[in-house]
Structures are given as structure tokens and as C-alpha cells.
CSV table of C-alpha atoms in Angstrom, one decimal:
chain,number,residue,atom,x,y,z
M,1,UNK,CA,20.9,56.3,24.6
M,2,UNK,CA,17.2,57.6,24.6
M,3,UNK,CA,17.9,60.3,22.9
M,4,UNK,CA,20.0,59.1,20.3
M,5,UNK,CA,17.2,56.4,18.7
M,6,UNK,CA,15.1,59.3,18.8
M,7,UNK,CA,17.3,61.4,16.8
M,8,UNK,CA,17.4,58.3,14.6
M,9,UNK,CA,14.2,57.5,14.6
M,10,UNK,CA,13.5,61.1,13.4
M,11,UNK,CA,16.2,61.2,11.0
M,12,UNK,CA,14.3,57.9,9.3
M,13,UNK,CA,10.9,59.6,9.0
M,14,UNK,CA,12.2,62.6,7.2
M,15,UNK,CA,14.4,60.9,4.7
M,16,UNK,CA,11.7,58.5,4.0
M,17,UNK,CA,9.3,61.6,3.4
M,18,UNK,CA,12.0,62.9,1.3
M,19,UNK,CA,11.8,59.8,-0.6
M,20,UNK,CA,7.6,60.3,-1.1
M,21,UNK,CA,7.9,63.4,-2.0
M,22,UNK,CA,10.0,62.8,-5.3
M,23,UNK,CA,7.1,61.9,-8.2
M,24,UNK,CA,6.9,58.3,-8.9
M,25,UNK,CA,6.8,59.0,-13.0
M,26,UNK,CA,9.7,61.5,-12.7
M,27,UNK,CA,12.0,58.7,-12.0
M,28,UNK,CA,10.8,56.4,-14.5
M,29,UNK,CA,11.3,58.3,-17.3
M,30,UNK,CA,14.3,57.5,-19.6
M,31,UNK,CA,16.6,59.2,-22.0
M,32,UNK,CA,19.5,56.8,-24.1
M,33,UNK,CA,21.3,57.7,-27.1
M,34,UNK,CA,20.5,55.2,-30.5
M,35,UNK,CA,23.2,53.8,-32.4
M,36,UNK,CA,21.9,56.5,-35.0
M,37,UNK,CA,24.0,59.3,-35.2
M,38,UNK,CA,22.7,62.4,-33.1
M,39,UNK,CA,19.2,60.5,-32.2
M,40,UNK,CA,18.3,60.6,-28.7
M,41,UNK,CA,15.1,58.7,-27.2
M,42,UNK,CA,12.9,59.6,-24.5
M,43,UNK,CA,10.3,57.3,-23.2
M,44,UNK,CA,7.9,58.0,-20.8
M,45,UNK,CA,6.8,55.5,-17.7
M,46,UNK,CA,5.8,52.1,-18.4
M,47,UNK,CA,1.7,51.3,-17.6
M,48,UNK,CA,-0.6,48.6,-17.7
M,49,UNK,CA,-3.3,48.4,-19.9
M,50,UNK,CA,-5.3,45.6,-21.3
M,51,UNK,CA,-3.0,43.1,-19.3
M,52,UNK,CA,-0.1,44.6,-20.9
M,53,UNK,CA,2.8,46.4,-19.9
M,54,UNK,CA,2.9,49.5,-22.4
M,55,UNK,CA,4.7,53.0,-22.6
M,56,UNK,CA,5.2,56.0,-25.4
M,57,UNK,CA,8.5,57.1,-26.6
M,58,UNK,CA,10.2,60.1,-28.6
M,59,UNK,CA,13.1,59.4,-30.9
M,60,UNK,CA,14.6,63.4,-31.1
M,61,UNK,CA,16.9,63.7,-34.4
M,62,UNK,CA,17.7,67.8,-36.1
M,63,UNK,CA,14.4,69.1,-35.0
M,64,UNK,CA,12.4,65.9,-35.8
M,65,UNK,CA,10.6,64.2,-33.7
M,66,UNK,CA,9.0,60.3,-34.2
M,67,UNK,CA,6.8,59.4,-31.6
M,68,UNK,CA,6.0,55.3,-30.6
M,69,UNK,CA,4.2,53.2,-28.6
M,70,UNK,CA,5.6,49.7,-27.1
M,71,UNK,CA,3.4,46.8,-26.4
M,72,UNK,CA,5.3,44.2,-24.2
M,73,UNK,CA,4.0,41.4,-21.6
M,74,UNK,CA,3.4,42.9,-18.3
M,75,UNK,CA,5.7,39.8,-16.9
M,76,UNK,CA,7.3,36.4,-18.1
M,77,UNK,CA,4.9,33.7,-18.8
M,78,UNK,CA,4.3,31.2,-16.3
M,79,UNK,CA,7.2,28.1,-16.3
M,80,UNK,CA,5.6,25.1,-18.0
M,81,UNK,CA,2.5,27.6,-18.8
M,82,UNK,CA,1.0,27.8,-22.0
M,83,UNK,CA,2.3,30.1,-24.5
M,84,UNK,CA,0.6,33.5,-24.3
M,85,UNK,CA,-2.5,33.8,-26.7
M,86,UNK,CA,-2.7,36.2,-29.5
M,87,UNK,CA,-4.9,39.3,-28.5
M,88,UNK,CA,-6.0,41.8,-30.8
M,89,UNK,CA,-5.4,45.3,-29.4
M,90,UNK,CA,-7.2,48.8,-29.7
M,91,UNK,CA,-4.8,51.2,-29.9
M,92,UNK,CA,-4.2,55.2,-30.1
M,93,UNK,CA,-1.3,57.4,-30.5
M,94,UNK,CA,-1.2,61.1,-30.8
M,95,UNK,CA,1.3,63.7,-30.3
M,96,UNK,CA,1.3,67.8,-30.3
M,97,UNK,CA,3.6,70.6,-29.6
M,98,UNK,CA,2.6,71.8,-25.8
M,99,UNK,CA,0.6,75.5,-26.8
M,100,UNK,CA,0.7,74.8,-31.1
M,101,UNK,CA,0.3,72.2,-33.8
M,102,UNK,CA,-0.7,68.3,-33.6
M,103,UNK,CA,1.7,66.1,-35.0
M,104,UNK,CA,-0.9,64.0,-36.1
M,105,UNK,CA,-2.4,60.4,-34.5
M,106,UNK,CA,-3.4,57.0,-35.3
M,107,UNK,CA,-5.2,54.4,-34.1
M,108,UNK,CA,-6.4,50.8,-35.0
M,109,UNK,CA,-5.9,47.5,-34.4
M,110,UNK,CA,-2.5,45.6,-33.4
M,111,UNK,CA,-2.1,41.8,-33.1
M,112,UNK,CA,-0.1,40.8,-30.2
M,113,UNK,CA,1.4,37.6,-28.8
M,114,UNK,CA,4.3,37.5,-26.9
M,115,UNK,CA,7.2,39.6,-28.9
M,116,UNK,CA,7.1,43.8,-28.1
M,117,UNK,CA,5.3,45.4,-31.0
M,118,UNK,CA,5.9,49.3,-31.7
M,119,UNK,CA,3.0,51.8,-33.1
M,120,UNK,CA,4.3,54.5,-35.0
M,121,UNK,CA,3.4,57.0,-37.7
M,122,UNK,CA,3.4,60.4,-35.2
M,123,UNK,CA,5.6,62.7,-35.3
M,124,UNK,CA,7.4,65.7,-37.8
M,125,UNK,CA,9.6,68.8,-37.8
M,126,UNK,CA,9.5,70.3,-34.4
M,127,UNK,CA,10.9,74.1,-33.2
M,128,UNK,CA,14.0,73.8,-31.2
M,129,UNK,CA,13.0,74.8,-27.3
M,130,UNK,CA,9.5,73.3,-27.8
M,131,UNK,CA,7.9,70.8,-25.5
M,132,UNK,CA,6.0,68.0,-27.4
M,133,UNK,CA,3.5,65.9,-25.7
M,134,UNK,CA,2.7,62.7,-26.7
M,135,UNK,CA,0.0,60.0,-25.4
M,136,UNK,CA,-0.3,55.9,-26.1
M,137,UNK,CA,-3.2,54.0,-25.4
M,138,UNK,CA,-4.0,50.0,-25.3
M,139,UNK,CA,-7.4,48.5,-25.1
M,140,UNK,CA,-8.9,44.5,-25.1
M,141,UNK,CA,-12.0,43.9,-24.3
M,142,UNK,CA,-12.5,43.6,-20.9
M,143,UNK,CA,-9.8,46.3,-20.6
M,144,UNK,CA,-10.1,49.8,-21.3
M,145,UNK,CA,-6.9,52.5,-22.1
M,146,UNK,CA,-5.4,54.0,-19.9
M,147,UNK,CA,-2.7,56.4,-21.7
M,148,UNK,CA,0.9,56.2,-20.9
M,149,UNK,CA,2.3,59.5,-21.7
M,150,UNK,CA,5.7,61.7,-22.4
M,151,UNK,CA,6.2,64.8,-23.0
M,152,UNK,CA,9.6,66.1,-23.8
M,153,UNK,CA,11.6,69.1,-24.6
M,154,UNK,CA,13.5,69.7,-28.5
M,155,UNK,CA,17.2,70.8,-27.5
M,156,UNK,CA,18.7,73.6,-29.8
């Protein structure tokens, strides 16, 4: 009987370090097909910055690539809370092809409340095989960024 809970017991530990081992932003990336013909998007993991819950996606069509960032509430708002206040956010998107050209960035000001709101206007015509990077950021004062990022690869 000794032997056997040991057995178990080690059996626990290593599938449990197996479990550690995997990266935590590897699994929490996510790929789904659009109702648009031949479009697939790729978004990156979800982060928290400026009290929000944000992340950067890809939207992959014939060689293009459109990159966006999501603004959401980190959580529901409170039951019989008040409504969520309108912030006004800093925020940065940029994109490039990993080892060659920007596909440009932008950055400025975005109202939010309670509703997600996308930033976009990054992205172009992309080499098939290439990897393209691409970062989000979200600041409010007393918050500073901290980029959620994706980086995905252009099938042939």
C-alpha cells in the first residue's frame, strides 16, 4: 500500500510539472475563422491595462493582414453598482513583418465606457511564410501600458 501512494504521489508531481512547463500565453492564444470568406483571425492573450482587459488581433485574408486592438471591461460591473464611467484611453498599435517592413502604427485617444471598442488602421500586403508581429497598448492615468502582443505566421 506504501508503495503504491508513493507511486501516486510521484506520478502527481510530474504531471503537474508537465502542466507548468507548458507557457501560459501559448494556450491563450486563439485562431477562428470569420463569416468572411477565406479570413482567419488570430488574437493574442488577453492583459490588463489601465483597469481594462485588452488584447491585439490579426485578421489574415490573400496575403493581407489588418491588425486590431480590443478594449473590454476586465469583469462585469458590480450588481446594483453604478454604471461604469467613461475613461479616456491612451492608446498604441503597431505592427511589422518579424526581420522587414513596419506595417505602420497609431496611437491616440479612445473613449470608453462599457461596450468593447476596436483600434485599427495597421496592417497591409504581407509575403506568404512571413511572421508578423504586432503590439497593443492601453494607458489612463494612474495606469501605464503594458502591451498585449501577437505575432503570427502568413499561410501560403
Amino acid at each position: 500500500m506504501r508503495m503504491n501512494r508513493l507511486t501516486l504521489t510521484a506520478a502527481g508531481i510530474v504531471g503537474a510539472a508537465a502542466l507548468l512547463a507548458v507557457p501560459a500565453e501559448a494556450s491563450a492564444a486563439q485562431t477562428t475563422t470569420t463569416g468572411i470568406i477565406g479570413t482567419t483571425t488570430t488574437c493574442g492573450a488577453s492583459g490588463l491595462q489601465a483597469g481594462l482587459s485588452t488584447r491585439v488581433c490579426a485578421d489574415i485574408s490573400s496575403g493581407s493582414v489588418q491588425l486590431y486592438g480590443e478594449i473590454s471591461l476586465a469583469g462585469p460591473p458590480s450588481p446594483g453598482g453604478p454604471w461604469p464611467q467613461t475613461v479616456e484611453v491612451l492608446t498604441g498599435l503597431s505592427g511589422q513583418v518579424v526581420g522587414g517592413a513596419s506595417l505602420g502604427s497609431v496611437s491616440g485617444y479612445t473613449r470608453f465606457t462599457a461596450s468593447t471598442v476596436q483600434v485599427r488602421g495597421v496592417g497591409g500586403t504581407v509575403p506568404c511564410g512571413s511572421i508578423v508581429h504586432g503590439s497593443f497598448s492601453a494607458s489612463a492615468y494612474p495606469w501605464g501600458p503594458v502591451p498585449v502582443t501577437v505575432d503570427v505566421v502568413v499561410p501560403c
